[in-house]
Tab-separated table of C-alpha atoms and ligand atoms in Angstrom:
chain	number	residue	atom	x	y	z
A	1	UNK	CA	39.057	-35.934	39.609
A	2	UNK	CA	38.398	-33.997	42.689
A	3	UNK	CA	37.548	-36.098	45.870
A	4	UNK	CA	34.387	-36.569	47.577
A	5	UNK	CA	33.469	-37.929	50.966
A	6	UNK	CA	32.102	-41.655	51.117
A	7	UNK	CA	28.449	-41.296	50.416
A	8	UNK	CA	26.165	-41.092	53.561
A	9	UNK	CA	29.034	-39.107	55.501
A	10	UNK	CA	28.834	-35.947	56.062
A	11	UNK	CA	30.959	-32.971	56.877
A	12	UNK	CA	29.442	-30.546	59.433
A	13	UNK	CA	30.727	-27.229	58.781
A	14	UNK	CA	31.204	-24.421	61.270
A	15	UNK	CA	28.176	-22.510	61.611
A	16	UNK	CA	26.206	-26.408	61.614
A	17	UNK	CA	28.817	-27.136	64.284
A	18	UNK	CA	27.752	-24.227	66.694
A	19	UNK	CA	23.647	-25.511	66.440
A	20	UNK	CA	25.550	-29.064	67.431
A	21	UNK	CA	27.826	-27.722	70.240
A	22	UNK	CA	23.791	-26.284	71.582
A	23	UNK	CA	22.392	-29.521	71.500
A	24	UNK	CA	25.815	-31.276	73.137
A	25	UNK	CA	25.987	-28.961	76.023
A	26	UNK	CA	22.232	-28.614	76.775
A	27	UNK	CA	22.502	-32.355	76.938
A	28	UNK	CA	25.494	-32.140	78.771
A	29	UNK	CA	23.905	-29.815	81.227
A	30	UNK	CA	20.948	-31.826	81.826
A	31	UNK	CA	22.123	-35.148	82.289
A	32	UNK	CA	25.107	-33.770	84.490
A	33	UNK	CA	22.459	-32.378	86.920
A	34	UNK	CA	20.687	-35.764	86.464
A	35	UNK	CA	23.437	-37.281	88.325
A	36	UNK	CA	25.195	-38.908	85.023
A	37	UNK	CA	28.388	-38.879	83.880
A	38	UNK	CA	30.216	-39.172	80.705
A	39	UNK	CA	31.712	-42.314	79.154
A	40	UNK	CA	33.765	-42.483	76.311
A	41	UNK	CA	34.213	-46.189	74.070
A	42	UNK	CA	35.650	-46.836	71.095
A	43	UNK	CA	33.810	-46.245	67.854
A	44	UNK	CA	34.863	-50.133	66.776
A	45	UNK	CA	33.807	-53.546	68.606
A	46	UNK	CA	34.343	-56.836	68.096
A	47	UNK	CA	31.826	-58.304	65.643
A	48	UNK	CA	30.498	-60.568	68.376
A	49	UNK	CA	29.398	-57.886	70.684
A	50	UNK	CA	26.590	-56.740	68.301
A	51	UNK	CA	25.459	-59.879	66.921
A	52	UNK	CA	25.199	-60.854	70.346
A	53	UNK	CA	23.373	-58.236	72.082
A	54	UNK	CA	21.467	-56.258	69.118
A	55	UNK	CA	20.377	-59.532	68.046
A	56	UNK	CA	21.193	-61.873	64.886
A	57	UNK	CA	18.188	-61.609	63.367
A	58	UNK	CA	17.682	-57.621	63.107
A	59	UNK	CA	17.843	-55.077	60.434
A	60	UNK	CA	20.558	-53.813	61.666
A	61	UNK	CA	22.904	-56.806	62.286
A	62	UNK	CA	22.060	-58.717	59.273
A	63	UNK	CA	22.294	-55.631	56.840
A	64	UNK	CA	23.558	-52.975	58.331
A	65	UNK	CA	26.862	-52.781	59.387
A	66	UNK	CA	29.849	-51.854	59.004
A	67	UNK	CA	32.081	-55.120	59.283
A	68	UNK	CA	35.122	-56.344	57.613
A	69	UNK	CA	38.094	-58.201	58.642
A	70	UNK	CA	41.518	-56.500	60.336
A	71	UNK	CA	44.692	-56.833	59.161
A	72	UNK	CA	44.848	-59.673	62.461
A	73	UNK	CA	41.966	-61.947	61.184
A	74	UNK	CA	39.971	-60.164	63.856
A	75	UNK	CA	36.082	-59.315	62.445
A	76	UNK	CA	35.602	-55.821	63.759
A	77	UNK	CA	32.390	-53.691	63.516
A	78	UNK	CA	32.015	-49.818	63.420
A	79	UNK	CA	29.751	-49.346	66.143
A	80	UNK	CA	26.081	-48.850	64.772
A	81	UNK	CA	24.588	-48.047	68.284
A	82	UNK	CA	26.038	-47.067	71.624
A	83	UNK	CA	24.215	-49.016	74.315
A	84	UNK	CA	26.568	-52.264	73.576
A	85	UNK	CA	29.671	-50.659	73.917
A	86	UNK	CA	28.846	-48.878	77.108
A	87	UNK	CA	27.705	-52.372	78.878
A	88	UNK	CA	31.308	-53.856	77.643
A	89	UNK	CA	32.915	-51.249	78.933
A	90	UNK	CA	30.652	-51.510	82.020
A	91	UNK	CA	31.395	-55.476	82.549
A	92	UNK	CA	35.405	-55.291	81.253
A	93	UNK	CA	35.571	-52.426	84.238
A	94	UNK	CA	33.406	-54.120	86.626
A	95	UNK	CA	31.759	-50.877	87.273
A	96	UNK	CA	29.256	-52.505	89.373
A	97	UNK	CA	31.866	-53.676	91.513
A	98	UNK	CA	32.085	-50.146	93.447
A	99	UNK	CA	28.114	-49.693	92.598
A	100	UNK	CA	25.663	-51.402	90.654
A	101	UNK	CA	23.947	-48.154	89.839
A	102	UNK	CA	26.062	-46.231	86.916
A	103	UNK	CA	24.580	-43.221	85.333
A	104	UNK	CA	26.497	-42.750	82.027
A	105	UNK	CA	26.043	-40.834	79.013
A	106	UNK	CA	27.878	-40.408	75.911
A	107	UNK	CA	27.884	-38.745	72.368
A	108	UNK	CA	29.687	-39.434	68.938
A	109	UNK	CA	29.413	-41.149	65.494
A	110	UNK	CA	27.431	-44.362	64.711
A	111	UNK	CA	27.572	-46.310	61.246
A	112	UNK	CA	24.844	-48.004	59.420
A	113	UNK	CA	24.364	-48.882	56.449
A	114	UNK	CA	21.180	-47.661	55.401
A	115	UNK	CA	19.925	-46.232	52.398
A	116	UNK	CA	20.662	-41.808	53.003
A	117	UNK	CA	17.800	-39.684	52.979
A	118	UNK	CA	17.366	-36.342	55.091
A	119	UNK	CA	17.324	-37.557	58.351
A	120	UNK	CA	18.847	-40.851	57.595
A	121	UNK	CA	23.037	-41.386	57.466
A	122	UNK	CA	25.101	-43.943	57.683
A	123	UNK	CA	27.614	-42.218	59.544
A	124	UNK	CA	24.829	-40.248	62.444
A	125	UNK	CA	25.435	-38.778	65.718
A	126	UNK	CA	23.808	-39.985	69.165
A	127	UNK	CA	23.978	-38.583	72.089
A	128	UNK	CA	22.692	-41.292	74.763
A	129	UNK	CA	22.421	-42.474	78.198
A	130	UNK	CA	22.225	-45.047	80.293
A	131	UNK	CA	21.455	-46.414	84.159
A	132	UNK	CA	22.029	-49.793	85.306
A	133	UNK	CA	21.321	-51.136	88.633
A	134	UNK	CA	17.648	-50.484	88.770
A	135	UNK	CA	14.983	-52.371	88.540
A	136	UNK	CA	11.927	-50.013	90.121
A	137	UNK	CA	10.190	-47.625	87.532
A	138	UNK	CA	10.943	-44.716	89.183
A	139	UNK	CA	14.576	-44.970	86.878
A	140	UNK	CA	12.368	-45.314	84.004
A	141	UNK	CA	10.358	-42.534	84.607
A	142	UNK	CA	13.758	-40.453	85.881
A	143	UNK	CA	15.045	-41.078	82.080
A	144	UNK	CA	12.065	-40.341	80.374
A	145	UNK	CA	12.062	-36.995	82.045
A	146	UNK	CA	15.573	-36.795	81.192
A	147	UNK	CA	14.701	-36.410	77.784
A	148	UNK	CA	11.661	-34.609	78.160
A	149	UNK	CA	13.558	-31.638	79.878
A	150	UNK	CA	16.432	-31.827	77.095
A	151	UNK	CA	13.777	-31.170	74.792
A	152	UNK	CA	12.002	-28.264	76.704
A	153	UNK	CA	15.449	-26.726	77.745
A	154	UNK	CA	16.670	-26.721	73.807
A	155	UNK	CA	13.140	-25.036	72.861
A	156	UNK	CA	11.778	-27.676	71.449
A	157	UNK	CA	7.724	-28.555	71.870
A	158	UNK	CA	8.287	-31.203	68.766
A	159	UNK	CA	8.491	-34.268	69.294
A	160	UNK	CA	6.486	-36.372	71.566
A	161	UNK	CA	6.655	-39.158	73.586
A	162	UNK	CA	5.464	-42.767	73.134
A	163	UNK	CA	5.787	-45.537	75.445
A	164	UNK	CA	5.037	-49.334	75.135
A	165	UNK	CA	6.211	-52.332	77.197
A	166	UNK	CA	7.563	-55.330	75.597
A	167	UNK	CA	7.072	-57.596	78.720
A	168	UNK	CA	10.109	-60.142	79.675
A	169	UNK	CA	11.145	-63.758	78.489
A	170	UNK	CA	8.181	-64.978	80.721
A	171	UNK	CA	5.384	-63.035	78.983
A	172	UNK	CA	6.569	-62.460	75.186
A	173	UNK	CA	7.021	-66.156	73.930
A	174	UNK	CA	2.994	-66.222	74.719
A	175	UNK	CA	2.226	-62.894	72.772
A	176	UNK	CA	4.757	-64.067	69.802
A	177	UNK	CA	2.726	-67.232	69.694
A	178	UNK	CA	0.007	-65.531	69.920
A	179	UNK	CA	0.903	-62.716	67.283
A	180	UNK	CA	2.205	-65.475	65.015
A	181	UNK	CA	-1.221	-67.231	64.502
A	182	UNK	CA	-3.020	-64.317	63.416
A	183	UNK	CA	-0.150	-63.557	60.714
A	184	UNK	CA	0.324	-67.158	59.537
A	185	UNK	CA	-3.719	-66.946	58.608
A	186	UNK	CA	-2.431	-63.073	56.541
A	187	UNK	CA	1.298	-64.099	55.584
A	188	UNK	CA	-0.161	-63.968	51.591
A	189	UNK	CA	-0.494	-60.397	51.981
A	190	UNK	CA	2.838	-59.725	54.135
A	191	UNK	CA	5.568	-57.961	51.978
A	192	UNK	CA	8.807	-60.562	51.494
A	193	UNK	CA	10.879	-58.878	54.097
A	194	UNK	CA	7.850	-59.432	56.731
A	195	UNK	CA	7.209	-62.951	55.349
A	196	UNK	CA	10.702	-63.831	56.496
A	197	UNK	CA	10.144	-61.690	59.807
A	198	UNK	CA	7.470	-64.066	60.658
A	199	UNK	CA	9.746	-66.872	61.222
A	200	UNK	CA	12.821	-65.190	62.292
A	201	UNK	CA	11.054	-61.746	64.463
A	202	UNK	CA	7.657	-61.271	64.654
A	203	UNK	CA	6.767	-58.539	66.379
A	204	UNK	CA	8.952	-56.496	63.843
A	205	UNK	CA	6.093	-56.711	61.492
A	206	UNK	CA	4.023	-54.173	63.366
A	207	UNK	CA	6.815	-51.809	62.496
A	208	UNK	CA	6.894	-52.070	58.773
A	209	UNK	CA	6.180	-48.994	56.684
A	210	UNK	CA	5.080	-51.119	53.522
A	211	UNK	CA	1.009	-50.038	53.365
A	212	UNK	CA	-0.282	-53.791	52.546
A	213	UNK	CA	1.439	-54.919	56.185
A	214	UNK	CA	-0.222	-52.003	58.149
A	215	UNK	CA	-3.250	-53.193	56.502
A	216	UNK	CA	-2.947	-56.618	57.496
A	217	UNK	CA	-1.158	-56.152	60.814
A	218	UNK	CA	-4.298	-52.847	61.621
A	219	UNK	CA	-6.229	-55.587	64.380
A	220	UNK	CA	-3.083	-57.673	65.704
A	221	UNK	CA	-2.865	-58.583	69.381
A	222	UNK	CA	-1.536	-55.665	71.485
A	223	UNK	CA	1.663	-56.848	73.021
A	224	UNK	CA	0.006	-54.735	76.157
A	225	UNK	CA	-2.798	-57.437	76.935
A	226	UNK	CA	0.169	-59.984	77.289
A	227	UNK	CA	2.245	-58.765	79.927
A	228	UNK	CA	2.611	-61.018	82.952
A	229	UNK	CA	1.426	-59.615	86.286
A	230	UNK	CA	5.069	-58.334	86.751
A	231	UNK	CA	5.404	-56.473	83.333
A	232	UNK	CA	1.889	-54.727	84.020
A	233	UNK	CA	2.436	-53.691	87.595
A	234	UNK	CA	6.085	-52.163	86.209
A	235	UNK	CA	4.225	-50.455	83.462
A	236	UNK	CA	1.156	-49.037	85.543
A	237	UNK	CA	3.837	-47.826	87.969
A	238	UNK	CA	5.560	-46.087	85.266
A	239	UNK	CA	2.441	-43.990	83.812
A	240	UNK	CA	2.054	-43.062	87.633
A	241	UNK	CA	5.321	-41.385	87.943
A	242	UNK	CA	4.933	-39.623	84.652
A	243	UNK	CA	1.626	-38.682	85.352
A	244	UNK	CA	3.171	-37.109	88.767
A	245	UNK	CA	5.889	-34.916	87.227
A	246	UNK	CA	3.257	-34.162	84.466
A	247	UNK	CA	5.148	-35.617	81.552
A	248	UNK	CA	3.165	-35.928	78.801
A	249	UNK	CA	3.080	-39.027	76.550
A	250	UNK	CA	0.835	-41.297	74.946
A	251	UNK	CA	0.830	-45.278	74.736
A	252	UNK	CA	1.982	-46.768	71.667
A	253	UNK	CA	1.026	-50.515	71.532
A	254	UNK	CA	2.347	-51.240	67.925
A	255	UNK	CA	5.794	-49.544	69.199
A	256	UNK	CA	8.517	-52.557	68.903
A	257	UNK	CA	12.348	-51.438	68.162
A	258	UNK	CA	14.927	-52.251	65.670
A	259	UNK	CA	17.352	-54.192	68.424
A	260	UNK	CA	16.204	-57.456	70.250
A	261	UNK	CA	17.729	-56.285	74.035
A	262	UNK	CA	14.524	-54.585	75.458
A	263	UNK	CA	12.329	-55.890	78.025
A	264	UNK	CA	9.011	-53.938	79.561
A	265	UNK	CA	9.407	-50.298	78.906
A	266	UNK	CA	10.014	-49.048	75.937
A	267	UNK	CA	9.601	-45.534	74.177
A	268	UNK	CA	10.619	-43.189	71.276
A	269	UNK	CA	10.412	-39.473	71.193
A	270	UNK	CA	8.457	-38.992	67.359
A	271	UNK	CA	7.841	-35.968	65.267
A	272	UNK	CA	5.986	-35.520	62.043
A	273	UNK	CA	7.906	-33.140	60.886
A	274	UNK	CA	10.730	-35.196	59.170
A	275	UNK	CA	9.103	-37.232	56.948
A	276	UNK	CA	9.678	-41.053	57.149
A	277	UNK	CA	12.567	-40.059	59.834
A	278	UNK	CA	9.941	-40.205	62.764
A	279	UNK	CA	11.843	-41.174	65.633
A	280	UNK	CA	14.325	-38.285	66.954
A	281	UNK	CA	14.973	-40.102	70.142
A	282	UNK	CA	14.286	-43.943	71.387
A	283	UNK	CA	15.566	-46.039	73.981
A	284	UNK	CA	14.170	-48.356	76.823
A	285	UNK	CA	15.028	-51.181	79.481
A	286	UNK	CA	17.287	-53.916	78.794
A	287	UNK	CA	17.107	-55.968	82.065
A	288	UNK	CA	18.635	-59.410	80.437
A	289	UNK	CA	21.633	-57.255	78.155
A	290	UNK	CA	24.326	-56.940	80.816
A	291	UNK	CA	24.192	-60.813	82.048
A	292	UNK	CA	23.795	-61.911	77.838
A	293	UNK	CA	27.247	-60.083	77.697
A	294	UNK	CA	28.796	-61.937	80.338
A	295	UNK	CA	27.825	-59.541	83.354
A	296	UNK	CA	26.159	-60.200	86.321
A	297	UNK	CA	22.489	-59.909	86.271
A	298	UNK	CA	22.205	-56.225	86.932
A	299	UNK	CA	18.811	-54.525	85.062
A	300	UNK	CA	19.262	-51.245	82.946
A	301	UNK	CA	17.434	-48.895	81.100
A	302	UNK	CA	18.612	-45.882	78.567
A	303	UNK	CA	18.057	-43.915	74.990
A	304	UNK	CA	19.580	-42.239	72.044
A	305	UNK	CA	19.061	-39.682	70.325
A	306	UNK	CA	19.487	-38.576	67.008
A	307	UNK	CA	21.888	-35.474	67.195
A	308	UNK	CA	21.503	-34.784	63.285
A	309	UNK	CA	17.312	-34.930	63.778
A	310	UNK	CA	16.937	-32.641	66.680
A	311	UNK	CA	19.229	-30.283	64.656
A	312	UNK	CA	16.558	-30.251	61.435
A	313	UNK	CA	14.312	-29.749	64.160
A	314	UNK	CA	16.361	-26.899	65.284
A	315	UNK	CA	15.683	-25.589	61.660
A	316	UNK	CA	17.508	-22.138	60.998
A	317	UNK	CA	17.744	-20.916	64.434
A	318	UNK	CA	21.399	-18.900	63.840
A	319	UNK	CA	23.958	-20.188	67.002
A	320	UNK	CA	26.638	-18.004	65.220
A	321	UNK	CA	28.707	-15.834	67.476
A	322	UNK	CA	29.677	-12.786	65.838
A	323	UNK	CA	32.376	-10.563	66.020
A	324	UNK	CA	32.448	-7.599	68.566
A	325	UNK	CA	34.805	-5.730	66.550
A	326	UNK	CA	36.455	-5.343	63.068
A	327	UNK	CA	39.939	-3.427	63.071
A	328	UNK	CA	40.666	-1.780	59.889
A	329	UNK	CA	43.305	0.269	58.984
A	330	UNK	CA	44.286	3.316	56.850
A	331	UNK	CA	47.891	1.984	55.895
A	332	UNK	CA	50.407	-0.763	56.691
A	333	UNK	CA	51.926	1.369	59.250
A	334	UNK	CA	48.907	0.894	61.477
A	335	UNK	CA	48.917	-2.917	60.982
A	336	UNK	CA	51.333	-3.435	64.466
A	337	UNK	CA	49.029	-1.474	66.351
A	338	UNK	CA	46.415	-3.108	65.056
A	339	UNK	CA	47.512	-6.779	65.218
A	340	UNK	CA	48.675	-5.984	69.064
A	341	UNK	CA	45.127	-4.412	69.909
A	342	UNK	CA	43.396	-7.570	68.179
A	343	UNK	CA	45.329	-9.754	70.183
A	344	UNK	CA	45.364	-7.931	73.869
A	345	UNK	CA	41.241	-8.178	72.756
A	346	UNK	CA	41.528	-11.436	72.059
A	347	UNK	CA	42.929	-12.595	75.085
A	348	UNK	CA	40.470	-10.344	77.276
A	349	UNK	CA	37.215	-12.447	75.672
A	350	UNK	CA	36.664	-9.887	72.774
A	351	UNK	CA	35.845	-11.421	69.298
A	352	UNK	CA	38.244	-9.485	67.345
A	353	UNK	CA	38.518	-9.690	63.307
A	354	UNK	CA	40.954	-7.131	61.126
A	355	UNK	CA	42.507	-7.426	57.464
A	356	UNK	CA	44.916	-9.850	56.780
A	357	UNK	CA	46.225	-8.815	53.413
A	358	UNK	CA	46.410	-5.297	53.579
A	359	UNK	CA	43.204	-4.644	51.404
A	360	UNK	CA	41.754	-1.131	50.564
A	361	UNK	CA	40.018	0.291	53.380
A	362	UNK	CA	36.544	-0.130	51.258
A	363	UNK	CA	37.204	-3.891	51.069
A	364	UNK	CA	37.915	-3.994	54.368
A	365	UNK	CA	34.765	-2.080	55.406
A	366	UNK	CA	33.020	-4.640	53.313
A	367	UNK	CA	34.386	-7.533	54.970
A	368	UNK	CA	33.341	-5.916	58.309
A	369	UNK	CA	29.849	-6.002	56.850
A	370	UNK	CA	29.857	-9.706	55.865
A	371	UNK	CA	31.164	-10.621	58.953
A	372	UNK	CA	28.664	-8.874	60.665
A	373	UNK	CA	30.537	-7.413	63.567
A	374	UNK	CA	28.921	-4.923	66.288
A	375	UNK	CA	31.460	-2.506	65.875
A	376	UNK	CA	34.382	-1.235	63.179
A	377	UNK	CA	37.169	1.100	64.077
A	378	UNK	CA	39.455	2.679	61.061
A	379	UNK	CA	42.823	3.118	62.663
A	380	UNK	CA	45.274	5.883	60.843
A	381	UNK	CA	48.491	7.962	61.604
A	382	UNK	CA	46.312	10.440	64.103
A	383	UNK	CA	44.498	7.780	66.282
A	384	UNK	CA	47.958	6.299	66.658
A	385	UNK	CA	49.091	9.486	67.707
A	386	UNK	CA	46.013	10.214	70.136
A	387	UNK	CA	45.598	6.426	71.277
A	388	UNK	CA	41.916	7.277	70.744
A	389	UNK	CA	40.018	6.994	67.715
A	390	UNK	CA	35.880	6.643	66.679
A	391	UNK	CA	34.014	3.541	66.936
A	392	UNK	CA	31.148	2.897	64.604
A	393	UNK	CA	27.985	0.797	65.621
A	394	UNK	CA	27.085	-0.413	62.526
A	395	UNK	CA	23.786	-1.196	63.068
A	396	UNK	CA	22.702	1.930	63.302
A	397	UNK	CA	25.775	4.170	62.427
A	398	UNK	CA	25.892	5.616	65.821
A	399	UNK	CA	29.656	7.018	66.293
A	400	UNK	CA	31.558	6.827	69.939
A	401	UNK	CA	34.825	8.057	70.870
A	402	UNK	CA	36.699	5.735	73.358
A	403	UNK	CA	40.646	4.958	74.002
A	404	UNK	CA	42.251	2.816	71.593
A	405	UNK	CA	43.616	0.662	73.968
A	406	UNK	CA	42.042	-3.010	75.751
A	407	UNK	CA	40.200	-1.929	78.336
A	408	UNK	CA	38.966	1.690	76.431
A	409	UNK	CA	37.765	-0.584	73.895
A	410	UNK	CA	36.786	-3.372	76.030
A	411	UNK	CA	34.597	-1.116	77.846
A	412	UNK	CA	32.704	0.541	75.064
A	413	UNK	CA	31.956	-3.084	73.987
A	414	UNK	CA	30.793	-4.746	76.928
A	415	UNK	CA	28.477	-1.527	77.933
A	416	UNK	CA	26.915	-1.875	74.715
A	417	UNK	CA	26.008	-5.139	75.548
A	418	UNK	CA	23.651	-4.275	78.414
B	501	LIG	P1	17.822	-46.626	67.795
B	501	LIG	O1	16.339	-46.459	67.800
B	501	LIG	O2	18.382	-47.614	66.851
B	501	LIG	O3	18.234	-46.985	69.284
B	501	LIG	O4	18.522	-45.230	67.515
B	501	LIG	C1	18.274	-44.111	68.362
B	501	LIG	C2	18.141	-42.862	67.520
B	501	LIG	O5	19.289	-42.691	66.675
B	501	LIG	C3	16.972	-42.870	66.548
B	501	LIG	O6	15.770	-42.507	67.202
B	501	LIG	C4	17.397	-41.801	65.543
B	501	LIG	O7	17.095	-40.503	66.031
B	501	LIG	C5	18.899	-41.983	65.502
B	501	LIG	N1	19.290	-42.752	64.302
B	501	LIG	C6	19.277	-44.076	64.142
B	501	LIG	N2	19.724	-44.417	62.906
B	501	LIG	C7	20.012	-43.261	62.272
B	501	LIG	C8	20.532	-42.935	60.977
B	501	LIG	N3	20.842	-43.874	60.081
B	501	LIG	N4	20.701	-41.621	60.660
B	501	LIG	C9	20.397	-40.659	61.559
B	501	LIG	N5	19.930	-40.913	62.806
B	501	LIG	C10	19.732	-42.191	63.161
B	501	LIG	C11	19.516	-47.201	69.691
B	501	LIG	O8	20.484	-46.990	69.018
B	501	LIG	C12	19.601	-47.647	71.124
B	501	LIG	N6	21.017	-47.887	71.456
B	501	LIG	C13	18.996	-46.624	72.067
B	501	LIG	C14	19.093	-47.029	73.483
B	501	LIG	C15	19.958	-46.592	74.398
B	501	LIG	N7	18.314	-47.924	74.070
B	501	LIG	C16	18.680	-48.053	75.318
B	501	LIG	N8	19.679	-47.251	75.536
């Protein structure tokens, strides 16, 4: 039997690679200019670190992930978000020793295990960021346009923005009291999962998808009539600065995430274009996360994205690079020539393809036509002799005679680039 990869994993194959190397280094290229810079952590954690800053009684930690036990006894966990792993790393280094304010991004694979759909893995790619060190809502706003310029700068007018404050540990135990009495009078008509969220995580039944808890939940208590004096003043000042660098967004009062570490702002970057897979991008402050983990009490704020959903979004754009010229040959006597001038090319940026396997010179004109290249050149005993031979553009046929050599062939290339 002929193996498979484990389902919910998936291999990204070249020309899906190229449309994810795009998305990496426009990232790259805006968060670098944002002042951020990257940080690399493991892909596994210890156990605790989730369950302790993701939160015990989420989706995620009590079904989700990928835990089992090392070959020490240790309980280990293949990361299922980044944000964690970055404050450990932030803490274990003291970061905030030289500065309290760390701009730090990162990208790579995330596991959970969720049911796979398009759009949904449970091995996915993030690319994220994060600032600590700031508590004034101008750092919010700075990462919302973050993201807002990734997705102008990738061509992207899909998705929007939503925003939402969950207020702090002084305001929220009022609006969960507050949103628990007016589900204990509907909890009948609450799906099972919700019934237990009512006891264990309230506010994560405005976010269920079943129809009969949107119906019930449609005239719940908005989370943004709660907020202490503080937590309204921090969101007011937010809307200011995005309404200053013209950032569009709209509010989002039923907006509550997945992982228990947010405080006040809060936001996800939605599309309709992916089905149930709304949210391409998410993220928000987490001003109690660092000290939870054993840190100092230092404030910070981030998102992730989902690299696999803004490449759907991306559709069929083509990021293939294709090659400049295709070598061919009349004979294997011309191969040496050939093999040297593909190489010289090579080395002086030219994408260069030839025969390998000494086909007929109609295969290999085929092959030149499935790889798509600019140019072909058929290379025999007299363009050997006269180190010059004829150059056909093939998409339009038009013929040009130029030196068989790097920089006569260089040349003809590059000006046809213009
Ligand atoms: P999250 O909302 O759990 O937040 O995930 C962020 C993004 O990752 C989602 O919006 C989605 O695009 C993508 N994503 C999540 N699960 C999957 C999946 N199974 N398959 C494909 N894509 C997925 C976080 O992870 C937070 N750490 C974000 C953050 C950073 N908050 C503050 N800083």
């Amino acid at each position: 039997m002929t193996l498979t990869a484990v389902k919910g994993f998936n291999d990204i194959l070249p020309d899906e690679s190229r449309r994810w190397q795009h998305i990496e280094q426009t990232a790259r290229r805006v968060f670098e200019l944002n002042g951020f810079g990257e940080i690399r952590v493991p892909v596994m954690e210890k156990t605790e670190l989730f369950c302790r800053s993701i939160g015990d009684a989420t989706d995620i930690v009590e079904k989700e992930m990928y835990t089992f036990t090392d070959k020490g006894e240790n309980s280990v966990t293949l990361r299922p978000e980044g944000t964690a792993g970055v404050m450990r790393a932030f803490i274990e280094h003291k970061l905030y020793a030289q500065d309290p304010v760390a701009k730090l991004y990162y990208m790579g694979p995330m596991f959970r295990y969720e049911r796979p759909q398009k759009g949904r893995y449970r091995q996915f790619h993030q690319i994220g960021a994060e600032i600590t060190g700031v508590h004034d809502p101008l750092a919010d706003a700075q990462v919302l346009n973050m993201l807002a310029t990734f997705f102008r700068e990738i061509g992207l007018t899909e998705p929007t923005l939503q925003i939402n404050s969950l207020g702090c540990p002084e305001c929220r135990p009022a609006y969960r009291t507050a949103l628990r009495s007016f589900l204990e009078e509907r909890l009948g008509a609450l799906c099972e999962d919700c019934k237990r969220r009512f006891a264990t995580n309230p506010l994560r039944t405005l976010d269920c998808k079943v129809p009969g808890c949107i119906e019930s939940t449609a005239g719940a208590p908005s989370v943004l009539e709660h907020l202490c004096k503080g937590c309204d003043d921090h969101f007011s000042t937010v809307k200011h600065y995005l309404d200053l660098s013209a950032t569009p967004y709209s509010i989002n009062a039923r907006m509550v995430r997945g992982l228990d570490y947010y405080t006040r702002t809060t936001f996800e970057m939605v599309t309709g274009l992916l089905g149930s897979q709304s949210a391409v991008a998410a993220g928000g402050r987490y001003d109690g996360l660092i000290s939870q983990l054993g840190g100092p009490a230092i404030p910070g704020i981030g998102f992730a994205m989902g690299l696999e959903r803004v490449a759907l979004l991306l559709g069929s754009q083509e990021f293939t690079t294709l090659p400049d010229l295709f070598i061919a040959t009349m004979g294997s006597s011309e191969r040496d020539v050939a093999f040297s001038l593909l190489d010289g090319l090579i080395k002086s940026g030219v994408r260069v393809e030839m025969d390998y396997e000494g086909k007929s010179l109609k295969s290999q004109m085929r092959r030149a036509d499935k790889l798509k290249a600019r140019y072909s050149v058929v290379i025999g005993e007299n363009e050997v002799a006269a180190e010059r031979a004829t150059f056909k553009r093939m998409a339009d046929g038009l013929q040009s005679d130029a030196a068989l050599t790097v920089s006569g062939i260089q040349t003809l290339v590059m000006k046809s680039e213009q």
